[in-house]
Coordinates of C-alpha atoms and ligand atoms in Angstrom, one line a residue:
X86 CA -6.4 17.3 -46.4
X87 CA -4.9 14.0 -45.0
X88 CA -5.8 12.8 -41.5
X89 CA -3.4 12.5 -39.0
X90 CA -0.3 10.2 -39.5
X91 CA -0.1 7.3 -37.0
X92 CA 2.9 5.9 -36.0
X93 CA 3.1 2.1 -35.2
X94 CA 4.7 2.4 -31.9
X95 CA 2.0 4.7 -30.6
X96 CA -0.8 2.3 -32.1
X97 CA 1.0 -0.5 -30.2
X98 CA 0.4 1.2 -27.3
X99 CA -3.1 2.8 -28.0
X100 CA -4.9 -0.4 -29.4
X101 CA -3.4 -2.4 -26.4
X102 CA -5.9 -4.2 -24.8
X103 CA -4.6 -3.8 -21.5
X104 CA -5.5 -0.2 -21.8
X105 CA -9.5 0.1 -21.0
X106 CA -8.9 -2.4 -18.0
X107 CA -5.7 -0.1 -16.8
X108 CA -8.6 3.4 -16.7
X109 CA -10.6 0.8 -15.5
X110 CA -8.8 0.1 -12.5
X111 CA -7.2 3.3 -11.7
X112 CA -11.1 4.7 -11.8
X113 CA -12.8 2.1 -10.1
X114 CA -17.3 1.6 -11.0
X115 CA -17.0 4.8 -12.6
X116 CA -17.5 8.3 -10.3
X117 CA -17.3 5.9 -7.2
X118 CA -15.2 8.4 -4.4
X119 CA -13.0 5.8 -2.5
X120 CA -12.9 5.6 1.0
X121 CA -10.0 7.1 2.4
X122 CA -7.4 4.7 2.9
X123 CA -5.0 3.1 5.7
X124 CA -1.9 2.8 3.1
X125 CA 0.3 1.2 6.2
X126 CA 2.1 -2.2 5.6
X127 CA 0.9 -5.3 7.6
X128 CA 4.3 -4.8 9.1
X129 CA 4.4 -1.4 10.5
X130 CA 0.6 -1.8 11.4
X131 CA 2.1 -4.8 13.8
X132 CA 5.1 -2.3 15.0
X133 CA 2.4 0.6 15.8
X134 CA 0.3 -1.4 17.7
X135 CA 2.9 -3.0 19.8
X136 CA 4.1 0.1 20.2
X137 CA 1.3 1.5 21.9
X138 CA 0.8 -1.3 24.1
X139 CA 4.3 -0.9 25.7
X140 CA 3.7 2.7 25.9
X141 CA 0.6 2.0 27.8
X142 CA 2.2 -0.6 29.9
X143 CA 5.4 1.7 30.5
X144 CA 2.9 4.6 31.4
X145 CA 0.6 2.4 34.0
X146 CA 4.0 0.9 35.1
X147 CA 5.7 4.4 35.8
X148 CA 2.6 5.3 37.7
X149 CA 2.4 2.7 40.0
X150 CA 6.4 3.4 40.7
X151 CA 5.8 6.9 41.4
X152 CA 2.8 5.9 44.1
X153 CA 4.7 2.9 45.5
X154 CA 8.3 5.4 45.7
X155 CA 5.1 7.6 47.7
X156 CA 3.9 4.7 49.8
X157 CA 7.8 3.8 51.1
X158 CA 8.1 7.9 52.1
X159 CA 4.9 7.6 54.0
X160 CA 6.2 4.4 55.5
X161 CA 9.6 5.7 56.1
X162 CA 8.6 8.9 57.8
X163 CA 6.5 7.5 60.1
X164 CA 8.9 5.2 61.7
X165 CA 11.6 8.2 61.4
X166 CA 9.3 11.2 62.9
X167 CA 6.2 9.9 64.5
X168 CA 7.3 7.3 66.5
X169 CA 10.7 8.5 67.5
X170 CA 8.4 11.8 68.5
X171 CA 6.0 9.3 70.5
X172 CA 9.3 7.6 72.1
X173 CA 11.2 10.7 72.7
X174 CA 7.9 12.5 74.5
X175 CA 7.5 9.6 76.8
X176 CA 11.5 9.7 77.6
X177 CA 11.1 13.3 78.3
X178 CA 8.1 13.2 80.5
X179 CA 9.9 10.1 82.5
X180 CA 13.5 12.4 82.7
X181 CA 11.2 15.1 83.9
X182 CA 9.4 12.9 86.8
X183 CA 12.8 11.6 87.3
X184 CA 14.3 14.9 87.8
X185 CA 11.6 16.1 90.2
X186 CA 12.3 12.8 92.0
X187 CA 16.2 14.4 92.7
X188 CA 14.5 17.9 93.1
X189 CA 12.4 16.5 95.9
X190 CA 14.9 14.8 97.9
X191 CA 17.8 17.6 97.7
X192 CA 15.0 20.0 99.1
X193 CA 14.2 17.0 102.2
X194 CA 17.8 16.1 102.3
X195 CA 20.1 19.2 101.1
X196 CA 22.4 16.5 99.6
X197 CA 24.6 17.5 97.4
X198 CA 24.6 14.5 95.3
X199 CA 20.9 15.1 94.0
X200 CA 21.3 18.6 93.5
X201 CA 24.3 16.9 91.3
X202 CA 21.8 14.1 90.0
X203 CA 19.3 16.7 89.1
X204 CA 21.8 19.1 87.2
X205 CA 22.8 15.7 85.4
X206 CA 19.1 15.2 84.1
X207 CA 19.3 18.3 82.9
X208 CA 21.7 17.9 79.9
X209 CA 19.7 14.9 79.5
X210 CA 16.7 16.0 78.6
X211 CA 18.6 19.2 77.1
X212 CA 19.7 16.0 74.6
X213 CA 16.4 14.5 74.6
X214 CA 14.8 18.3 73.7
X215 CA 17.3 18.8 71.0
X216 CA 16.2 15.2 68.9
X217 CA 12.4 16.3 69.6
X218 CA 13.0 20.2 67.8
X219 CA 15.0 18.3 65.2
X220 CA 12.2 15.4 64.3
X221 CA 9.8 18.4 64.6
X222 CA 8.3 19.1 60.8
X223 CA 4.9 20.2 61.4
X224 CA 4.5 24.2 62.8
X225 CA 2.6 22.4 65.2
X226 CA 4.8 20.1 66.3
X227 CA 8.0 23.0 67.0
X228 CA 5.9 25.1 68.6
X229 CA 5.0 22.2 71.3
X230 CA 8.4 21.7 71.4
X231 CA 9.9 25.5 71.9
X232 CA 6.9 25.8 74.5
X233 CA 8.0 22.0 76.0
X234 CA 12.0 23.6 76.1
X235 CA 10.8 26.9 77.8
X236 CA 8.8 25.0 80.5
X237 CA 11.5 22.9 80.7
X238 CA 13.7 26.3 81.1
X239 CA 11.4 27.9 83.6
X240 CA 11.8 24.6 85.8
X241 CA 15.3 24.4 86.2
X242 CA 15.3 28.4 86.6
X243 CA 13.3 27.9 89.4
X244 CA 15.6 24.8 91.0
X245 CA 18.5 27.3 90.8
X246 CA 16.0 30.0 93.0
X247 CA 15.3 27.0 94.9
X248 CA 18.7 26.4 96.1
X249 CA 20.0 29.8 96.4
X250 CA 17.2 31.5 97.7
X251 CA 16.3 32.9 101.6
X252 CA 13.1 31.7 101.0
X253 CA 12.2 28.2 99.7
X254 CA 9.0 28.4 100.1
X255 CA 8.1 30.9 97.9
X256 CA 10.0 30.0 95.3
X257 CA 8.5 26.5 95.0
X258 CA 5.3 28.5 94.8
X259 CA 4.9 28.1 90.6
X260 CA 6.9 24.5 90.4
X261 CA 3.3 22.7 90.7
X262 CA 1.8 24.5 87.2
X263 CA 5.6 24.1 85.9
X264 CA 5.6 20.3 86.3
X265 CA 2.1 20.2 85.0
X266 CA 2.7 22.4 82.2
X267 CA 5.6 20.1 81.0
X268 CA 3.3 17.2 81.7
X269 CA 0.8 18.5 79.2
X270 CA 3.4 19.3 76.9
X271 CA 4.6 16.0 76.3
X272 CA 1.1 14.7 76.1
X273 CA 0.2 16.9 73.7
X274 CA 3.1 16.2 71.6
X275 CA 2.5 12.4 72.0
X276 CA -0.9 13.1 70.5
X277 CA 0.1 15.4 68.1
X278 CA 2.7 12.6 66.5
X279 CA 0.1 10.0 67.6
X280 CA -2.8 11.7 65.3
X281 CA 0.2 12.4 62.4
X282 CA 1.0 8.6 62.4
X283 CA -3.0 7.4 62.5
X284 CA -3.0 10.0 59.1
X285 CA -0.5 8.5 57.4
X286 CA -1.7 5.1 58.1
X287 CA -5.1 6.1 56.4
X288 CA -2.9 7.9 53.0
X289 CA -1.2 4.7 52.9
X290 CA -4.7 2.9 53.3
X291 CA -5.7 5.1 50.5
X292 CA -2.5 4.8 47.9
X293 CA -2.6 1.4 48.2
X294 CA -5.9 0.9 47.0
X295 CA -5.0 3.6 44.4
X296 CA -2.4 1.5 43.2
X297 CA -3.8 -1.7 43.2
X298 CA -6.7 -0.1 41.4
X299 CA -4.2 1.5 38.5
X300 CA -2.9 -2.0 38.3
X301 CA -5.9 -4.2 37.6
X302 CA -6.8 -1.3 35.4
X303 CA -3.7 -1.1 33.4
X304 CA -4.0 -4.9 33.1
X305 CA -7.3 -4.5 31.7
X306 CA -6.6 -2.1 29.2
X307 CA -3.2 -3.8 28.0
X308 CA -5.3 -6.9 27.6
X309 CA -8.6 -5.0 26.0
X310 CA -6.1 -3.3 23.6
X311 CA -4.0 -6.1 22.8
X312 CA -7.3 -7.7 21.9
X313 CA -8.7 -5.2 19.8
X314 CA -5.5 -4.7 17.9
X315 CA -5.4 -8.5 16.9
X316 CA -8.7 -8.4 15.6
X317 CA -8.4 -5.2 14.1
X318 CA -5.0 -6.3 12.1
X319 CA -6.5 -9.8 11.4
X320 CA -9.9 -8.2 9.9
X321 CA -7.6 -5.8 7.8
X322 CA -5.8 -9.2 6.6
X323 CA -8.8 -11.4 6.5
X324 CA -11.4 -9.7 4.3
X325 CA -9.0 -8.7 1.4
X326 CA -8.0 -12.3 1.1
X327 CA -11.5 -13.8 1.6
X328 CA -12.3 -11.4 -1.2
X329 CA -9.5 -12.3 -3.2
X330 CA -10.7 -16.4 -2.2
X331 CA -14.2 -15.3 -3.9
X332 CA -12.4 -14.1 -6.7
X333 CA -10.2 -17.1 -7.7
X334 CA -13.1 -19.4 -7.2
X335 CA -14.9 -17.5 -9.6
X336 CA -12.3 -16.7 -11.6
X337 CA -11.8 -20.9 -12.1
X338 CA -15.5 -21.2 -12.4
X339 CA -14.6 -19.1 -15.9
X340 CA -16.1 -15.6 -14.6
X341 CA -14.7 -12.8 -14.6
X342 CA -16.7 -10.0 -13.2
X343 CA -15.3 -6.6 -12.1
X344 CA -11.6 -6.2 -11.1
X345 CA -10.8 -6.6 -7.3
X346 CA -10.9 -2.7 -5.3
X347 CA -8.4 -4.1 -2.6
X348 CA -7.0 -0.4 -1.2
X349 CA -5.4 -1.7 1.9
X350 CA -2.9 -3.5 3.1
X351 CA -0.6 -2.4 0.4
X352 CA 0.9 -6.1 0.0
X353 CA -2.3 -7.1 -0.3
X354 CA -3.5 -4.6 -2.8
X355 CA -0.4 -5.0 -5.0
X356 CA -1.3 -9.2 -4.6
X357 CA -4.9 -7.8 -6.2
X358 CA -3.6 -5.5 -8.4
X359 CA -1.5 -8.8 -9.8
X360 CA -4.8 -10.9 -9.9
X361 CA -6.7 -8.2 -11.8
X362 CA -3.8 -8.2 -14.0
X363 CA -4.2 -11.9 -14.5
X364 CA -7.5 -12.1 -14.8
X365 CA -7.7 -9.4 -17.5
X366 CA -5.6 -10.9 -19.7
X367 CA -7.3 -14.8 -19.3
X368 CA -10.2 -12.6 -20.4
X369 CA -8.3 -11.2 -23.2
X370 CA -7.4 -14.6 -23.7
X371 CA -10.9 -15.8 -23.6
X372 CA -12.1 -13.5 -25.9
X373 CA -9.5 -13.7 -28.5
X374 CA -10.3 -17.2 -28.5
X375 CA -14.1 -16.8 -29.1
X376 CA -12.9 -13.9 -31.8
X377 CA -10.3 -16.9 -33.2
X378 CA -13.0 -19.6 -33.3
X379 CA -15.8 -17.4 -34.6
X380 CA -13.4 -16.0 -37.3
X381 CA -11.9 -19.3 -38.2
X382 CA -15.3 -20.9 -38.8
X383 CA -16.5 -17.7 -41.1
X384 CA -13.4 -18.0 -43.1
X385 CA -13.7 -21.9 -43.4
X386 CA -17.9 -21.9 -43.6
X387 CA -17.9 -19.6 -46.4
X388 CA -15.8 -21.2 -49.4
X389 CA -17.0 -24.6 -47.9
X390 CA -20.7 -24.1 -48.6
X391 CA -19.5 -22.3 -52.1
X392 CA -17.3 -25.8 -53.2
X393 CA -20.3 -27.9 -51.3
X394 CA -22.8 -26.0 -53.4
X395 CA -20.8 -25.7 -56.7
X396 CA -19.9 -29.7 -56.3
X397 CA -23.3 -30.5 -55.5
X398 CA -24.6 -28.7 -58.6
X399 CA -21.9 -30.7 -60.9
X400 CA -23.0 -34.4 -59.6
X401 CA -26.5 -34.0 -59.9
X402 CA -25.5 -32.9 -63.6
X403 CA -27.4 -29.8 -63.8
X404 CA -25.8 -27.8 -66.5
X405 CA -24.5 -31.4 -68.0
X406 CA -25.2 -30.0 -71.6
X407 CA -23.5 -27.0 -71.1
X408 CA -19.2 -27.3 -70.6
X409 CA -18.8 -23.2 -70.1
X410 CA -21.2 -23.5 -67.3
X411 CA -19.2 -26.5 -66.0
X412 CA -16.2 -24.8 -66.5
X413 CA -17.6 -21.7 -64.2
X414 CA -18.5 -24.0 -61.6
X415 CA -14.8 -26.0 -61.8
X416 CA -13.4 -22.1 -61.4
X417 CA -15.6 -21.9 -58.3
X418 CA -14.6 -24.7 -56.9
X419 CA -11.0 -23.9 -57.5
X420 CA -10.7 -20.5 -56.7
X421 CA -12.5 -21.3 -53.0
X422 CA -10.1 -24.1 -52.5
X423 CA -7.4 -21.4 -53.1
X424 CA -8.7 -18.9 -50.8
X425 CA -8.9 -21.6 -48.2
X426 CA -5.2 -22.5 -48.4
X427 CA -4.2 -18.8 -48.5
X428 CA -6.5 -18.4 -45.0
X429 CA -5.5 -21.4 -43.3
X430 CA -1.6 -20.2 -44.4
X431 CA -2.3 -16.7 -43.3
X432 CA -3.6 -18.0 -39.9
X433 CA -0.5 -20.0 -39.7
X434 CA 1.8 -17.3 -40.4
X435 CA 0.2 -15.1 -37.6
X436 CA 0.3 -17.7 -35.2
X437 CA 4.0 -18.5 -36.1
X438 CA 4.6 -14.6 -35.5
X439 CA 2.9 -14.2 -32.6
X440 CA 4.5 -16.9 -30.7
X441 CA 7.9 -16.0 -32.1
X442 CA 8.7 -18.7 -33.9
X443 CA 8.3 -17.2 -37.4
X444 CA 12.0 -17.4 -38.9
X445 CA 13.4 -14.8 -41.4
X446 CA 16.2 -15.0 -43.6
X447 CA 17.5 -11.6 -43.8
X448 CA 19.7 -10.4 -46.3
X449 CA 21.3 -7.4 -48.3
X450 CA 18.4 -6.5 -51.0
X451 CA 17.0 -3.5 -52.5
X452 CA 13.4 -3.1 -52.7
X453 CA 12.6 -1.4 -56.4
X454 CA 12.9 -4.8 -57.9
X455 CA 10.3 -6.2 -55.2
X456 CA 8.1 -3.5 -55.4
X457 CA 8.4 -3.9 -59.4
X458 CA 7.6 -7.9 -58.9
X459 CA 4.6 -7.4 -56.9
X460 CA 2.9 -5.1 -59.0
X461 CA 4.1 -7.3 -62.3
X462 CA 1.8 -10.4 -59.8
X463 CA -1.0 -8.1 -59.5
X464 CA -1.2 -6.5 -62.8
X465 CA -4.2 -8.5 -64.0
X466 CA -6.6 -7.5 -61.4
X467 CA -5.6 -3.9 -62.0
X468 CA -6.5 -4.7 -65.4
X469 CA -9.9 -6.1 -64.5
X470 CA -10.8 -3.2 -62.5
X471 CA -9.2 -1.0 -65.0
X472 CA -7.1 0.5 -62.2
X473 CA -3.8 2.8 -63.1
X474 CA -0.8 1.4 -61.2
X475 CA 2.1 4.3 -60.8
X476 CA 5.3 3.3 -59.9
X477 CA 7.7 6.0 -58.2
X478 CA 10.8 4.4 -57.9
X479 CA 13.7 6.7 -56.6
X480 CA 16.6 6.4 -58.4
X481 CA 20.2 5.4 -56.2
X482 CA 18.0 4.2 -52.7
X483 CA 20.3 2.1 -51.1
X484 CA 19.7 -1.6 -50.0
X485 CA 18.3 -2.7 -47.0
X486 CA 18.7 -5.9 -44.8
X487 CA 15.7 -7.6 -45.6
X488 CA 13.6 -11.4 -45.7
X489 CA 13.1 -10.4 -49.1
X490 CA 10.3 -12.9 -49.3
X491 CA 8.0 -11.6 -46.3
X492 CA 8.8 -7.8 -47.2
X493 CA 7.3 -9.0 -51.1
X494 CA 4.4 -10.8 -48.7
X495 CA 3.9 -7.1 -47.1
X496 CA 3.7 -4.7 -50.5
X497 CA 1.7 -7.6 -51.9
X498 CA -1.3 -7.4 -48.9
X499 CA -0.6 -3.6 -49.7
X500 CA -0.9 -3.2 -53.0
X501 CA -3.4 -6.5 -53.3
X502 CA -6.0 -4.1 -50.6
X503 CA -5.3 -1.0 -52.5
X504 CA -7.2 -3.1 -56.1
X505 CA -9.3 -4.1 -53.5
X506 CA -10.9 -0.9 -52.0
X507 CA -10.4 1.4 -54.7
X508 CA -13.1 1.6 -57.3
X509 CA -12.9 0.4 -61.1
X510 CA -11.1 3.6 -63.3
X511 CA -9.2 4.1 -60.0
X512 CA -5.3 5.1 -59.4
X513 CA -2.9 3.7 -57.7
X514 CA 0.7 5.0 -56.7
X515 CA 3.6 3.1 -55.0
X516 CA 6.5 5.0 -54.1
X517 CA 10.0 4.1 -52.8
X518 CA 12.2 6.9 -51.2
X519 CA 14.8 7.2 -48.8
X520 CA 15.4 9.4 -45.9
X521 CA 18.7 10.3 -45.4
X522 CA 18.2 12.2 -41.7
X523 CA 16.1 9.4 -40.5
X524 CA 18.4 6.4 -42.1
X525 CA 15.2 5.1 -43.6
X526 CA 13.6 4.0 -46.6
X527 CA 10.0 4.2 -46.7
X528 CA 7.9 2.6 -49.1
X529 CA 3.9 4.1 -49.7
X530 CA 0.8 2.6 -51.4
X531 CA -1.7 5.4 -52.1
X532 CA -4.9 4.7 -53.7
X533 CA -8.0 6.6 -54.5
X534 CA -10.3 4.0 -52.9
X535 CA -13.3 4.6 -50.3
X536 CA -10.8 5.4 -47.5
X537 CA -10.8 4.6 -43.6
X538 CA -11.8 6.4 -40.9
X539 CA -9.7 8.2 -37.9
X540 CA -11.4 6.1 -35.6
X541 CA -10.1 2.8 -37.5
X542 CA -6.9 4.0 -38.3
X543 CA -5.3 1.9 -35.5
X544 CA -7.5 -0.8 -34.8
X545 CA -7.2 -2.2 -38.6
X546 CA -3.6 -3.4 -37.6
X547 CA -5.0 -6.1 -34.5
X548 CA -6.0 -9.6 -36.0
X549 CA -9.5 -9.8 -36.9
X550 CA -10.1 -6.1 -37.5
X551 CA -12.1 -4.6 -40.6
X552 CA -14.1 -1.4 -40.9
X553 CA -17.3 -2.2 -39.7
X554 CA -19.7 -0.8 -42.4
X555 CA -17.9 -2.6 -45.4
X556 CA -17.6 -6.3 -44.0
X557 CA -19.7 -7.5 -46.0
X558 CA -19.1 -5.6 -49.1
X559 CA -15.8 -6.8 -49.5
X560 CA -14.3 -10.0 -48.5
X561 CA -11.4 -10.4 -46.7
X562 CA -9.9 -12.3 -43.2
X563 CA -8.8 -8.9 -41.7
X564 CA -5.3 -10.9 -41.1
X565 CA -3.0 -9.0 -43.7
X566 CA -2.4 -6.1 -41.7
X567 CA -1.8 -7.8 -38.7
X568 CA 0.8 -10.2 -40.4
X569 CA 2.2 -7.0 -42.1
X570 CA 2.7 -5.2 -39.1
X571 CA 4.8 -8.3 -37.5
X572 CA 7.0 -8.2 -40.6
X573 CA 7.8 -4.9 -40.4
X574 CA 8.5 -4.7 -36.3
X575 CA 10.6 -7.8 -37.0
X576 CA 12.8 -5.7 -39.5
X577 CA 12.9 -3.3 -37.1
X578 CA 10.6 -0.4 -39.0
X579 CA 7.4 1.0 -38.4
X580 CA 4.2 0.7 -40.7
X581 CA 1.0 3.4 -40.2
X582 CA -1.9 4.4 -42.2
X583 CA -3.5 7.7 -43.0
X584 CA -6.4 8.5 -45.0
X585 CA -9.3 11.0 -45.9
X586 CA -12.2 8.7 -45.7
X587 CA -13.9 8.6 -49.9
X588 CA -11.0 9.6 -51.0
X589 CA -8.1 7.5 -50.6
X590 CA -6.2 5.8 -48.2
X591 CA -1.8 6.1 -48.4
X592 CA -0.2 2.8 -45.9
X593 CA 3.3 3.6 -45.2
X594 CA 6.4 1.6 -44.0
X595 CA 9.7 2.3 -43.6
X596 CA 12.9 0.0 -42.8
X597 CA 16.0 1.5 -41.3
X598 CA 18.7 1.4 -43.7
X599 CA 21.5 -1.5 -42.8
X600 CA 24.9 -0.4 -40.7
X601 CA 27.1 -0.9 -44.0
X602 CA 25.2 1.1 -46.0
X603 CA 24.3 4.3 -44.1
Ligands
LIG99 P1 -8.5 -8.0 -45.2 O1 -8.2 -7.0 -46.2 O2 -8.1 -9.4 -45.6 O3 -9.8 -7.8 -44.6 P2 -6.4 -6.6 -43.8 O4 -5.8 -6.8 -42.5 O5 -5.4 -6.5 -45.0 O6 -7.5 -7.7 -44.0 O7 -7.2 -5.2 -43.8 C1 -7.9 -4.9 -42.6 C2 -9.0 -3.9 -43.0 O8 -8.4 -2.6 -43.2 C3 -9.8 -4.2 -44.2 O9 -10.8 -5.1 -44.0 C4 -10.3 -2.9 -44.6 O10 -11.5 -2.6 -43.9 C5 -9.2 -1.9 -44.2 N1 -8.3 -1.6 -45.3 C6 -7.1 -2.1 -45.6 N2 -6.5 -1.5 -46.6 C7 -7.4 -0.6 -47.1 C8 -7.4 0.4 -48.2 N3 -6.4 0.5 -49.0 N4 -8.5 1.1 -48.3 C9 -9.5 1.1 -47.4 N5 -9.6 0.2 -46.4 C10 -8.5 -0.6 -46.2

């Protein structure tokens, strides 16, 4: 049973080193439970706050509005009421003594003209009694008023009994208590308005002081808030960027640590989320470099020492008197210098690709003849391992648009790490076919070698990359794949492994089949 089939695109995105920092981020030091967090923009935190200080100060300001519109009532009704009611009692009580004045004299005299004079007072005061019952609001205040009129009432019945009576005399008998009864009246009603008037005074005493309070108050809070909201906002601002400071010193410095957890404000967190982003890939970058440099000085170190030792071994002449032993050390020599052109070339292809500036010369080609031309190069290793090389050519596949050059470059690192990893006695089987639903060819190197595991199914595409337990076994610079996968994404195809670890391993690519053709 084969293992599952891998397709190139997914393996981009699987083996993309981006990947363990990404769950790294969006899980933050591992189980951690964030805080839950204020996700509002420096912007609308500003609005908010701003908002709440007008509401305050509209609130405080309405209050003291209402109290002041309360003060000016207070104000108003005690120049309208109380001291009209003050005025008009002392008017009454002087019409009165007036009036008793002319009541006196028409009784001495029996003049006519004060009998006139006091009937004259009379819709005086009934004026002057009228304005008191209408400034009278208090129960109080229109009962002392009704009980003022019907004094006032009694009095002037008693006048008319005065002056048309037998007897004088007897009918002066009540005026005393009358007179005094009014007299009281007004007092009383003097004192009634007098008292209401020192009242107000004191509530106006009072809201005043109420409002002056509600006004330093207001003042206090407005400024108290306005001062906590500043340094609440600038806190909110302030740590995230010291933090994000921190991190770009140390970042320069050349150390990475954890990725910033900025949750809040959200421009801030996305300015993080940007930095982590940056700094994970100068880490990538970092550690490629250490993986370059490490790999580079392997692949160099090793045929070096073998030509150092090999030349070494030819000047100090130590198998002078034998040439075949020569010979095998001239090989050596030659055959490292060889695999030290084809690395440094390899490495330079890579780079080329990676930075883009690989060219290809694509052109109409079919690919039996370059399938057939490979296996014709590597025939004498097969021979050396006694490996059998099958060739399943479908007949009629059409021609694709090819750089026939890199795609002979691709079957070649195919084929050449098929010999590599399969066994002496082995079998080999390259097959061409073409897929008419798909509009692809597909070419496929099988081989009954030791196989790769799931796990390293993807990973043996990145630069670098080998299966662990066989690196030293068998040599290689774990660049062929890599290269091969560029080729094939440049010709727009895909390229994927599968393989049932001992016993065999089957790489696949296929090449969509050019416009004219399909
Ligand atoms: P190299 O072969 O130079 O190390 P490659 O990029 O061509 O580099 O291959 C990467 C790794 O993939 C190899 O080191 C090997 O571990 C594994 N590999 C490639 N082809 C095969 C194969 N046919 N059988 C088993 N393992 C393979």
């Amino acid at each position: 049973m084969l293992l599952r089939t891998v397709d190139w695109n997914d393996a981009c995105a699987c083996a993309n080193s981006w990947a363990p920092w990404k769950a790294d981020r969006l899980a933050p030091h591992g189980s951690k439970r964030r805080k839950p967090v204020l996700k509002l923009t420096i912007f609308k935190r500003l609005i908010i706050s701003y908002l709440v200080i007008i509401v305050l100060v509209m609130a405080s300001g309405i209050y003291i509005m209402v109290r002041l519109n309360d003060l000016n009532g207070t104000i108003r009704s005690m120049n309208s009421v109380d001291v009209q009611t003050i005025r008009l009692a002392g008017e009454i009580a002087q019409a009165v003594y007036i009036q008793t004045g002319f009541e006196k004299k028409y009784l001495i005299s029996g003049d006519r003209d004060y009998r006139t004079q006091f009937l004259k007072m009379n819709r005086h005061l009934d004026q002057k009694l009228t304005e008191l019952d209408n400034l009278a609001v208090s129960r109080e205040m229109k009962v002392l008023a009704a009980k003022l009129r019907a004094s006032h009432e009694r009095y002037r019945v008693m006048f008319d009994g005065i002056t048309s009576a037998a007897d004088p005399t007897a009918a002066l008998r009540n005026r005393d208590e009358i007179i005094t009864g009014i007299e009281a009246a007004t007092r009383r009603i003097a004192q009634s308005a007098d008292k209401a008037r020192n009242d107000k005074l004191q509530s106006l005493e009072i809201t005043s002081v109420q409002v002056l309070n509600a006004i330093t108050l207001s003042e206090i809070a407005a400024v108290l808030l306005v001062l906590l909201i500043s340094f609440l906002i600038t806190r909110s601002i302030n740590s995230p960027i010291r933090l994000l400071q921190e991190k770009t010193k140390m970042t320069a410095k050349g150390e990475f640590g954890r990725p910033l957890d900025i949750a809040s404000p959200p421009e801030i967190r996305e300015l993080a989320e940007s930095f982590n982003e940056m700094c994970s890939r100068l880490k990538e970058l970092d550690q490629m470099k250490i993986d370059f440099i490490s790999h580079l000085s392997h692949e160099l170190r090793t045929p070096l020492t073998a030509i150092k030792e090999a030349s070494s071994m030819l000047m100090e002449g130590v198998y002078a008197r034998s040439p075949e032993k020569q010979q095998e050390l001239f090989d050596i020599v030659n055959g490292e210098c060889e695999r030290l052109i084809r690395s440094v070339g390899r490495i330079l292809d890579l780079s080329r690709m990676e930075s883009g500036m690989a060219e290809f010369n694509f052109e109409e080609a079919e690919m039996g003849p370059v399938i057939e031309k490979v296996a014709a190069k590597l025939a004498p290793i097969a021979q050396r391992k006694d490996i059998k090389v099958y060739l399943n050519l479908s007949d009629g596949v059409q021609p694709v648009r090819m750089d026939e050059e890199k795609i002979e470059h691709v079957i070649e690192n195919l084929l050449g790490n098929a010999l590599k990893f399969t066994p002496e006695e082995g079998e080999i089987s390259v097959s061409l076919s073409e897929n008419d639903e798909c509009k692809r060819i597909e070419v496929a190197v099988s081989d009954t070698g030791c196989g790769i595991p799931e796990e390293s199914l993807l990973e043996i595409f990145e630069k670098f990359k080998r299966v662990d337990d066989r690196k030293g076994s068998v040599r290689g610079s774990g660049l062929g794949l890599a290269i091969a996968k560029h080729i094939i994404k440049a010709h727009g195809g895909t390229i994927w492994a599968e393989s049932e670890p001992g016993k065999g391993s089957t790489f696949i690519f296929s090449l969509p089949l050019s416009a004219a053709s399909s």
